[in-house]
Short mmCIF file of C-alpha atoms and ligand atoms in Angstrom, two decimals:
data_model
loop_
_atom_site.label_atom_id
_atom_site.label_comp_id
_atom_site.label_asym_id
_atom_site.label_seq_id
_atom_site.Cartn_x
_atom_site.Cartn_y
_atom_site.Cartn_z
CA MET A 1 -113.20 4.78 -39.33
CA CYS A 2 -111.32 4.47 -42.55
CA GLY A 3 -107.70 5.10 -43.47
CA ILE A 4 -105.91 7.29 -45.96
CA VAL A 5 -102.38 7.05 -47.32
CA GLY A 6 -100.43 9.22 -49.74
CA TYR A 7 -96.98 9.01 -51.24
CA THR A 8 -94.95 11.32 -53.44
CA GLY A 9 -91.20 10.90 -53.94
CA PRO A 10 -88.54 8.94 -55.78
CA LYS A 11 -89.88 5.44 -55.03
CA GLN A 12 -92.72 3.47 -56.56
CA ALA A 13 -95.91 4.76 -54.93
CA TYR A 14 -98.19 1.72 -55.20
CA PRO A 15 -96.30 -0.74 -52.94
CA ILE A 16 -95.94 1.93 -50.25
CA ILE A 17 -99.61 2.87 -50.43
CA LEU A 18 -100.67 -0.78 -50.37
CA LYS A 19 -98.53 -1.44 -47.31
CA GLY A 20 -100.01 1.61 -45.61
CA LEU A 21 -103.57 0.50 -46.35
CA LYS A 22 -102.86 -2.95 -44.93
CA ARG A 23 -101.50 -1.38 -41.75
CA LEU A 24 -104.75 0.59 -41.39
CA GLU A 25 -107.07 -2.37 -42.00
CA TYR A 26 -107.61 -2.90 -38.26
CA ARG A 27 -109.64 0.33 -38.21
CA GLY A 28 -112.42 -1.36 -40.18
CA TYR A 29 -113.60 -0.62 -43.73
CA ASP A 30 -115.82 -1.89 -46.54
CA SER A 31 -113.88 -1.05 -49.71
CA SER A 32 -110.53 0.30 -50.85
CA GLY A 33 -108.90 2.07 -53.74
CA VAL A 34 -105.87 3.88 -55.11
CA ALA A 35 -105.24 6.70 -57.57
CA LEU A 36 -101.86 6.81 -59.30
CA LEU A 37 -100.51 9.63 -61.42
CA LYS A 38 -98.05 9.10 -64.26
CA ASP A 39 -97.21 11.28 -67.27
CA GLY A 40 -100.26 13.48 -66.80
CA GLN A 41 -102.64 10.49 -66.56
CA LEU A 42 -104.61 9.60 -63.46
CA SER A 43 -105.46 5.94 -63.05
CA VAL A 44 -108.02 5.06 -60.40
CA HIS A 45 -108.62 1.51 -59.16
CA LYS A 46 -111.17 0.71 -56.48
CA LYS A 47 -113.03 -2.26 -55.15
CA LYS A 48 -115.61 -3.28 -52.59
CA GLY A 49 -114.22 -5.70 -50.01
CA LYS A 50 -110.77 -6.32 -48.63
CA VAL A 51 -107.51 -4.65 -49.63
CA ALA A 52 -106.33 -8.11 -50.71
CA GLU A 53 -109.14 -8.15 -53.30
CA LEU A 54 -108.02 -4.80 -54.67
CA GLU A 55 -104.45 -6.08 -54.74
CA GLU A 56 -105.50 -9.21 -56.61
CA SER A 57 -107.49 -7.23 -59.17
CA LEU A 58 -104.37 -5.19 -59.93
CA ILE A 59 -102.00 -8.09 -60.57
CA GLY A 60 -100.44 -7.67 -64.01
CA LYS A 61 -101.56 -4.05 -64.37
CA ASN A 62 -99.09 -1.25 -65.04
CA LEU A 63 -98.92 0.59 -61.72
CA ASP A 64 -95.75 2.53 -62.43
CA SER A 65 -96.01 5.87 -60.60
CA ASN A 66 -94.11 8.03 -58.10
CA ILE A 67 -97.18 9.71 -56.66
CA GLY A 68 -100.50 8.36 -55.46
CA ILE A 69 -103.20 8.21 -52.82
CA GLY A 70 -105.01 5.23 -51.26
CA HIS A 71 -108.09 4.79 -49.13
CA THR A 72 -110.03 2.32 -47.06
CA ARG A 73 -113.68 3.41 -46.78
CA TRP A 74 -116.20 3.14 -44.02
CA ALA A 75 -119.38 4.13 -45.83
CA THR A 76 -121.47 6.95 -44.40
CA HIS A 77 -123.08 8.32 -47.60
CA GLY A 78 -123.96 5.62 -50.12
CA GLU A 79 -123.77 1.85 -49.79
CA PRO A 80 -120.46 -0.01 -49.85
CA SER A 81 -119.79 -0.60 -53.56
CA ASP A 82 -117.11 -0.22 -56.24
CA ARG A 83 -118.87 2.93 -57.44
CA ASN A 84 -118.91 4.62 -54.04
CA ALA A 85 -115.38 3.54 -53.09
CA HIS A 86 -112.66 6.19 -53.08
CA PRO A 87 -110.68 7.77 -54.75
CA HIS A 88 -113.22 9.88 -56.59
CA THR A 89 -112.36 11.82 -59.73
CA SER A 90 -113.66 15.33 -60.41
CA ALA A 91 -116.04 15.88 -63.32
CA ASN A 92 -113.35 17.17 -65.68
CA GLY A 93 -111.01 14.32 -64.72
CA ARG A 94 -108.28 16.62 -63.43
CA PHE A 95 -108.42 15.91 -59.68
CA ALA A 96 -108.64 12.73 -57.59
CA MET A 97 -109.54 12.80 -53.91
CA ILE A 98 -109.88 10.55 -50.88
CA HIS A 99 -111.74 11.58 -47.77
CA ASN A 100 -112.13 10.36 -44.25
CA GLY A 101 -115.14 11.80 -42.40
CA ILE A 102 -118.48 13.45 -43.19
CA ILE A 103 -119.42 16.62 -45.09
CA GLU A 104 -122.53 17.67 -43.18
CA ASN A 105 -123.78 20.27 -45.66
CA TYR A 106 -123.16 18.12 -48.74
CA ALA A 107 -126.85 18.22 -49.82
CA LEU A 108 -126.76 22.01 -50.06
CA LEU A 109 -123.52 21.94 -52.04
CA LYS A 110 -124.88 19.19 -54.28
CA ASN A 111 -127.97 21.28 -55.11
CA GLU A 112 -125.77 24.24 -55.99
CA LEU A 113 -123.60 22.12 -58.24
CA THR A 114 -126.57 20.36 -59.86
CA SER A 115 -128.06 23.75 -60.74
CA LYS A 116 -124.77 24.53 -62.49
CA GLY A 117 -125.01 21.36 -64.57
CA TYR A 118 -122.92 18.92 -62.51
CA THR A 119 -123.90 15.26 -62.44
CA PHE A 120 -122.55 12.65 -60.04
CA THR A 121 -121.33 9.12 -60.48
CA SER A 122 -121.52 8.11 -56.78
CA ASP A 123 -123.79 8.72 -53.78
CA THR A 124 -120.99 10.08 -51.61
CA ASP A 125 -120.55 13.40 -49.86
CA THR A 126 -116.92 13.13 -50.97
CA GLU A 127 -117.66 13.44 -54.68
CA VAL A 128 -119.79 16.51 -53.94
CA LEU A 129 -116.92 18.20 -52.10
CA LEU A 130 -114.48 17.27 -54.84
CA ASN A 131 -116.65 18.77 -57.58
CA PHE A 132 -117.22 21.84 -55.43
CA ILE A 133 -113.43 22.25 -55.25
CA GLU A 134 -113.18 21.76 -59.02
CA PHE A 135 -115.93 24.32 -59.59
CA ILE A 136 -114.14 26.89 -57.42
CA GLN A 137 -110.80 26.17 -59.09
CA GLN A 138 -112.29 26.77 -62.52
CA ASN A 139 -114.28 29.84 -61.50
CA ASN A 140 -111.37 31.52 -59.75
CA ASN A 141 -108.75 30.21 -62.16
CA CYS A 142 -106.54 29.50 -59.15
CA ASN A 143 -104.36 26.56 -58.15
CA LEU A 144 -105.73 23.54 -56.32
CA GLU A 145 -104.42 24.57 -52.92
CA GLU A 146 -106.15 27.94 -53.14
CA ALA A 147 -109.38 26.34 -54.41
CA LEU A 148 -109.34 23.92 -51.51
CA ARG A 149 -108.85 26.75 -49.02
CA ILE A 150 -111.82 28.64 -50.44
CA ALA A 151 -114.01 25.52 -50.65
CA LEU A 152 -113.37 24.45 -47.09
CA LYS A 153 -114.65 27.78 -45.77
CA ARG A 154 -118.09 26.68 -47.02
CA VAL A 155 -117.89 23.17 -45.56
CA THR A 156 -119.24 21.98 -42.24
CA GLY A 157 -118.23 18.60 -40.91
CA ALA A 158 -115.18 16.54 -40.11
CA TYR A 159 -112.65 15.57 -42.70
CA CYS A 160 -109.20 14.48 -43.55
CA ILE A 161 -108.66 14.69 -47.31
CA LEU A 162 -105.89 14.14 -49.81
CA LEU A 163 -105.99 15.44 -53.38
CA VAL A 164 -103.84 14.99 -56.44
CA ASP A 165 -103.87 17.12 -59.57
CA ARG A 166 -103.28 15.56 -63.00
CA ASP A 167 -101.37 18.71 -63.96
CA ASP A 168 -99.01 18.60 -60.97
CA PRO A 169 -96.84 15.46 -60.98
CA GLN A 170 -95.27 15.94 -57.54
CA THR A 171 -97.76 17.39 -55.08
CA ILE A 172 -100.33 15.92 -52.73
CA ILE A 173 -102.59 18.51 -51.11
CA ALA A 174 -103.93 17.61 -47.66
CA ALA A 175 -106.43 19.15 -45.25
CA ARG A 176 -107.76 18.02 -41.94
CA LYS A 177 -110.39 19.10 -39.45
CA GLY A 178 -111.77 17.11 -36.56
CA SER A 179 -110.96 13.80 -38.19
N1 LIG B 1 -118.32 10.03 -46.06
C1 LIG B 1 -117.45 9.38 -46.99
C2 LIG B 1 -118.15 8.24 -47.71
O1 LIG B 1 -119.20 7.80 -47.29
C3 LIG B 1 -116.16 8.90 -46.33
C4 LIG B 1 -116.38 7.80 -45.36
C5 LIG B 1 -115.10 7.38 -44.66
O2 LIG B 1 -114.68 8.07 -43.71
O3 LIG B 1 -114.55 6.34 -45.08
O4 LIG B 1 -117.67 7.80 -48.72
#
């Protein structure tokens, strides 16, 4: 099982998230990643392999941010790869999400979204759920929390998820069921 970490507050998010991911390494994983939000820009960094490899790839990068999410993945849908690693970003680039668990009805949701013109950049059930949330948010013109609530009524499976919204510099939205 993988691990998820989120931080929002006055401190630098990245070192706290990195420390959290390292503490969760014992659970086993195949890739890791972080999404950091700063001045309305989401930056997502992810890598197959150990957290130390992610850390190394980020040396010298500007990671200044007071809010972010981080993930270690244990692949269930899609091979372990940079592309399938979390966080995932929604199609319009507004939301980033990490997910622990399995969305059992992801194929059904994916078909619905594909028929509405969505394309996917990974093989994961996670990206499907994220775009489903984005679709609901846009259709209902509601906030992310409300969109998530509506979306999860359609979801079967186990999950623990964290989401950040490019347009909300302080809030991490979380949901958990059976995971
Ligand atoms: N089902 C998701 C995936 O394959 C999450 C796996 C996990 O719990 O790490 O990406």
